mmCIF file with all atom_site columns, C-alpha atoms in Angstrom:
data_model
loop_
_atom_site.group_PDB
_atom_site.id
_atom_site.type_symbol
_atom_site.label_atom_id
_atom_site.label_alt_id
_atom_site.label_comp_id
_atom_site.label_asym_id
_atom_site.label_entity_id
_atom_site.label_seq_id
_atom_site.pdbx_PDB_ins_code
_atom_site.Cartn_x
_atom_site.Cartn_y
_atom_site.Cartn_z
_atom_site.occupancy
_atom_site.B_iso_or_equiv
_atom_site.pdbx_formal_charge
_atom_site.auth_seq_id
_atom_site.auth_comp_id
_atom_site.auth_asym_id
_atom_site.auth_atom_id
_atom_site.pdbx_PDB_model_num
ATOM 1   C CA . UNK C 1 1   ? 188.772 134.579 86.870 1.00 0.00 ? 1   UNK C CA 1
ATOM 2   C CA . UNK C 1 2   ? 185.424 135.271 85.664 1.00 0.00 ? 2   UNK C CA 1
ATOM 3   C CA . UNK C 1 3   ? 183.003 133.148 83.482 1.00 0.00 ? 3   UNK C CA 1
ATOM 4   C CA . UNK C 1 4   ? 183.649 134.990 80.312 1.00 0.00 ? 4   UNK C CA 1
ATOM 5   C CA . UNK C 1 5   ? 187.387 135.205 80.502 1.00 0.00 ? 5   UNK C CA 1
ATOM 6   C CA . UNK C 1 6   ? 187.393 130.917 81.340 1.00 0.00 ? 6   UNK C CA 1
ATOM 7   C CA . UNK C 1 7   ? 185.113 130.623 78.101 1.00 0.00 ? 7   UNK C CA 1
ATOM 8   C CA . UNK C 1 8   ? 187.459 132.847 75.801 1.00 0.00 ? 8   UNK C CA 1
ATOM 9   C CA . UNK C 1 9   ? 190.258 130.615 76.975 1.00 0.00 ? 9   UNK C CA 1
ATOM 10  C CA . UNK C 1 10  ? 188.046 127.639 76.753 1.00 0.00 ? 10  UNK C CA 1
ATOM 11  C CA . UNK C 1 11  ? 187.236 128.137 73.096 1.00 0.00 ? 11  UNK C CA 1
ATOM 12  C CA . UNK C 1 12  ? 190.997 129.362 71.971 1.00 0.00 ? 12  UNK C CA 1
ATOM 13  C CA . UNK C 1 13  ? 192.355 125.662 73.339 1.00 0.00 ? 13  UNK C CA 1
ATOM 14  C CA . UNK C 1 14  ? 189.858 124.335 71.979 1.00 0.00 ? 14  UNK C CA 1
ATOM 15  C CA . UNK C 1 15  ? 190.277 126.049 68.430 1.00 0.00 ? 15  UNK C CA 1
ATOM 16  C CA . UNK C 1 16  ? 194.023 125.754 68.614 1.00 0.00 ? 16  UNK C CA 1
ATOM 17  C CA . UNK C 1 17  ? 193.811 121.772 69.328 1.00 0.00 ? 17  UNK C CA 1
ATOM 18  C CA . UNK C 1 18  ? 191.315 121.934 66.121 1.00 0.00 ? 18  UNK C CA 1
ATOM 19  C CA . UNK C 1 19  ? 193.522 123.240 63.814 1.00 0.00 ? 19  UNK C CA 1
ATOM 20  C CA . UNK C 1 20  ? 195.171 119.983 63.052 1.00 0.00 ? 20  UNK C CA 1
ATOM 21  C CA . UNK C 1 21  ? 192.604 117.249 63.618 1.00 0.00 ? 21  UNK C CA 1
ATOM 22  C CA . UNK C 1 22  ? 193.085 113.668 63.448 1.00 0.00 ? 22  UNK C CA 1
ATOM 23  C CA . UNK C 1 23  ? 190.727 110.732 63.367 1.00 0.00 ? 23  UNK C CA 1
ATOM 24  C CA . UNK C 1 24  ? 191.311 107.676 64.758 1.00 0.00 ? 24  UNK C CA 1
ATOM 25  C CA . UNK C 1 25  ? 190.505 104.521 62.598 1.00 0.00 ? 25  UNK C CA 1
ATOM 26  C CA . UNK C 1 26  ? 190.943 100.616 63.557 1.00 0.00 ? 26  UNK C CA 1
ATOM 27  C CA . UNK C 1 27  ? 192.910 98.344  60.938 1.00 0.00 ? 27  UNK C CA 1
ATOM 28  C CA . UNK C 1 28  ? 194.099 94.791  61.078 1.00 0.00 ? 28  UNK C CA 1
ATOM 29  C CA . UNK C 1 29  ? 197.152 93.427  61.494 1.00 0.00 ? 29  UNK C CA 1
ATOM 30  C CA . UNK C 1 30  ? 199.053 91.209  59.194 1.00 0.00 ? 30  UNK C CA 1
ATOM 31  C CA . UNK C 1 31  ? 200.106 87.748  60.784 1.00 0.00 ? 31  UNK C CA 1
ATOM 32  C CA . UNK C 1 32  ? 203.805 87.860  60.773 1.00 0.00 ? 32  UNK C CA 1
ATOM 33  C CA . UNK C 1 33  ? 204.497 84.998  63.450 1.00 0.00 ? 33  UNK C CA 1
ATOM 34  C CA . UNK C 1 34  ? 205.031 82.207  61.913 1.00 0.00 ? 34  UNK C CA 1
ATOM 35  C CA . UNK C 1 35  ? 203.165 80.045  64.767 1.00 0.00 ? 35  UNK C CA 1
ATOM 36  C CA . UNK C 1 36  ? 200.295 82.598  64.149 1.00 0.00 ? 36  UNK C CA 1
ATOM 37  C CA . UNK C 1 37  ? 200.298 81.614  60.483 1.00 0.00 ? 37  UNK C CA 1
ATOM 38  C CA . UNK C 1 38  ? 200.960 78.112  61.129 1.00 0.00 ? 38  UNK C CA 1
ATOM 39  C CA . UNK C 1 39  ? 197.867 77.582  63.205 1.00 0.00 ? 39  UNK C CA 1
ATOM 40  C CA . UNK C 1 40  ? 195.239 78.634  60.279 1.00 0.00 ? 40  UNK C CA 1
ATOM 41  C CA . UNK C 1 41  ? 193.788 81.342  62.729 1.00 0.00 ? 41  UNK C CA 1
ATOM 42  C CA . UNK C 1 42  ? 191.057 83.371  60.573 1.00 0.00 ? 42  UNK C CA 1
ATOM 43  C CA . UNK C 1 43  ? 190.864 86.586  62.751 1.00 0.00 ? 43  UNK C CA 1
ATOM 44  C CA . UNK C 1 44  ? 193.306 89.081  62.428 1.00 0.00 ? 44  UNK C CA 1
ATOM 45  C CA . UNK C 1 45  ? 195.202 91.724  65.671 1.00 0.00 ? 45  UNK C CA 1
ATOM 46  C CA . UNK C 1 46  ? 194.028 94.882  65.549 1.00 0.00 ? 46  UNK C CA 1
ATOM 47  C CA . UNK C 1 47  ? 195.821 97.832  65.873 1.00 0.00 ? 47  UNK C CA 1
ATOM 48  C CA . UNK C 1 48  ? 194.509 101.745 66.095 1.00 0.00 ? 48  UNK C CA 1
ATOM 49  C CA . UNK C 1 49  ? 195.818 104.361 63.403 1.00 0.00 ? 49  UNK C CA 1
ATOM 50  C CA . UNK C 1 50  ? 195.854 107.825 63.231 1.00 0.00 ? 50  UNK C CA 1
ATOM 51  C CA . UNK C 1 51  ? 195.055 109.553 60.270 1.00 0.00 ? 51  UNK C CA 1
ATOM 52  C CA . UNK C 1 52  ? 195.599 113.542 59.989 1.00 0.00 ? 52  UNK C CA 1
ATOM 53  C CA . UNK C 1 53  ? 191.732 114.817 59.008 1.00 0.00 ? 53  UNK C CA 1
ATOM 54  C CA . UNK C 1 54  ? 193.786 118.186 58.068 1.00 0.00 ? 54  UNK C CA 1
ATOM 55  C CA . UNK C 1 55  ? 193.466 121.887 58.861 1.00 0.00 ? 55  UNK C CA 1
ATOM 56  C CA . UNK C 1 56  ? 190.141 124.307 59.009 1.00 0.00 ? 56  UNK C CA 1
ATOM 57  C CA . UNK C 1 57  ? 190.318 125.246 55.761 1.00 0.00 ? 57  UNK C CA 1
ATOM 58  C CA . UNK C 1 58  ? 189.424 128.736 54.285 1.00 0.00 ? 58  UNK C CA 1
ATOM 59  C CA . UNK C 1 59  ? 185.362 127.956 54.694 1.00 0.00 ? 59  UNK C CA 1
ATOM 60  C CA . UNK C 1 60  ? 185.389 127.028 58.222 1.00 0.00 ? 60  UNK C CA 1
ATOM 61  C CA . UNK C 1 61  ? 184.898 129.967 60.097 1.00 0.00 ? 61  UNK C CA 1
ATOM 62  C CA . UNK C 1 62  ? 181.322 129.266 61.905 1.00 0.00 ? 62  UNK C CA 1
ATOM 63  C CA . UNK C 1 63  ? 181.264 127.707 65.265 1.00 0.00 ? 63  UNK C CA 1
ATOM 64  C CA . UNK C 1 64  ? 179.524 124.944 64.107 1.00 0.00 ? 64  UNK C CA 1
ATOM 65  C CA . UNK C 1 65  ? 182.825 123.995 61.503 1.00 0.00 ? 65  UNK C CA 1
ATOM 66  C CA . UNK C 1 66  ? 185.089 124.487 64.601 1.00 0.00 ? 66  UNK C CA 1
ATOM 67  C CA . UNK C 1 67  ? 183.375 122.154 66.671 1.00 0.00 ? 67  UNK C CA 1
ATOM 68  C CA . UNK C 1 68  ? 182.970 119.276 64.058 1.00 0.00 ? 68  UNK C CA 1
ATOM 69  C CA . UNK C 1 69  ? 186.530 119.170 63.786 1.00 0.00 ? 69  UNK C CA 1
ATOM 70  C CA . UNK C 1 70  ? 186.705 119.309 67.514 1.00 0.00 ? 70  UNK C CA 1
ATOM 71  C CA . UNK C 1 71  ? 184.185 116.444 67.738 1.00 0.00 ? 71  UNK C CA 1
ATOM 72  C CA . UNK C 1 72  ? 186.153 114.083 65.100 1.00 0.00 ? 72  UNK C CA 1
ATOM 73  C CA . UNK C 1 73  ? 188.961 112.680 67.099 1.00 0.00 ? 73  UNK C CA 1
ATOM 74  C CA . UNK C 1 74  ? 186.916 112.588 70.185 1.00 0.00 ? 74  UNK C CA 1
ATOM 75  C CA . UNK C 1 75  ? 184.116 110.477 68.212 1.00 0.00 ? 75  UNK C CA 1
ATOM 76  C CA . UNK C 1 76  ? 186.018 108.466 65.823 1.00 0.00 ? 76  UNK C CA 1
ATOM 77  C CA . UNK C 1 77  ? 188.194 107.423 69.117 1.00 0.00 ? 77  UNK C CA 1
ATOM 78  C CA . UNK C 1 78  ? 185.045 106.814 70.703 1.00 0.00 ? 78  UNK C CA 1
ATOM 79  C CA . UNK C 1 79  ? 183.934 104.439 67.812 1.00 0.00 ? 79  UNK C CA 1
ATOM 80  C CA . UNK C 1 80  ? 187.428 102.699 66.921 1.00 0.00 ? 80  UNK C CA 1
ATOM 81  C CA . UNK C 1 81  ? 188.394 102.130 70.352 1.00 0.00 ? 81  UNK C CA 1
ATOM 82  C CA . UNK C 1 82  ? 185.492 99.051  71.113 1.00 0.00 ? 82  UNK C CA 1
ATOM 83  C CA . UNK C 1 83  ? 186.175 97.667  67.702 1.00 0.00 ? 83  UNK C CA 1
ATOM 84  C CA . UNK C 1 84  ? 190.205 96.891  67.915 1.00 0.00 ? 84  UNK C CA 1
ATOM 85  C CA . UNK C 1 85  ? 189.085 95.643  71.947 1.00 0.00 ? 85  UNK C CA 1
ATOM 86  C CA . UNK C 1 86  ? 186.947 93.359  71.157 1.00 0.00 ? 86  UNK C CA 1
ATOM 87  C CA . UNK C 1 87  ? 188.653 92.123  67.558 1.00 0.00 ? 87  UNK C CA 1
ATOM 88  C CA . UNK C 1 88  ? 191.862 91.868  69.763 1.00 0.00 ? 88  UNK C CA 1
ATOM 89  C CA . UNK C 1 89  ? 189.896 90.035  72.296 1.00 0.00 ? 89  UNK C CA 1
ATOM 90  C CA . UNK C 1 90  ? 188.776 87.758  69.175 1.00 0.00 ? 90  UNK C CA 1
ATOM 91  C CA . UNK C 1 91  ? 191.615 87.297  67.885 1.00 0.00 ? 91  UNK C CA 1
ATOM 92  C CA . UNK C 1 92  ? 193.422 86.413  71.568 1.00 0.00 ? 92  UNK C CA 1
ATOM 93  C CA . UNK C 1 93  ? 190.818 83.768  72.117 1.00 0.00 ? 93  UNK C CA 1
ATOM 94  C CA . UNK C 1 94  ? 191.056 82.061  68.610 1.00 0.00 ? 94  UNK C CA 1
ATOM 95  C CA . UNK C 1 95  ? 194.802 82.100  69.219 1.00 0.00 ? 95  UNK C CA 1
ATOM 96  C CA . UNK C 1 96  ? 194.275 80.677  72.752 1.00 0.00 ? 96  UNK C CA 1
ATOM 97  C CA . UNK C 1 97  ? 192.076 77.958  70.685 1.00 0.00 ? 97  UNK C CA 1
ATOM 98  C CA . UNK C 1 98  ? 193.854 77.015  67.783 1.00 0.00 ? 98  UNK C CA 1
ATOM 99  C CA . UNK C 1 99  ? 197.693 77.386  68.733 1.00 0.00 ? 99  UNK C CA 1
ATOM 100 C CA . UNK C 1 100 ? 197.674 76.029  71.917 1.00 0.00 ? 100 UNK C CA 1
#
């Protein structure tokens, strides 16, 4: 398989996986536990949600367009992914803390 052939393929995965982006965005968790609750803890659990960022469009025909929508989920995973570790790690050591 030659360079040019691996890049076509390259960029048709890549395009097809693009098609129907999602972002990935940290939000809190409510404090169901009543032990959790009990304990007047003031962090919150995290937990990471996906969120469907939605097709191309009829605009987005440029490379550029197709790899910002490539880049999203890779970023916004990139981003979210430090913030619910260290709020759960927070959170674990408040519990660890307070309720114990």
């Amino acid at each position: 398989m030659n360079y040019k052939s691996l890049i076509k393929i390259s960029l048709l995965i890549f395009i097809i996986t693009s098609l129907n982006a999602c972002a990935f965005v940290p939000k809190t968790v409510k404090a169901t536990s009543h032990e959790t609750m009990s304990c007047g803890m003031v962090t919150s659990a995290w937990e990471l949600d996906v969120v469907a960022v939605g097709g191309l469009g009829a605009n987005c025909y440029n490379e550029a367009c197709i790899v910002v929508f490539g880049a999203v989920p890779i970023i916004t995973a990139v981003i979210s992914l430090p913030i619910v570790l260290i709020g759960n790690s927070i959170h674990y050591a408040e519990k660890q803390l307070r309720c114990d």
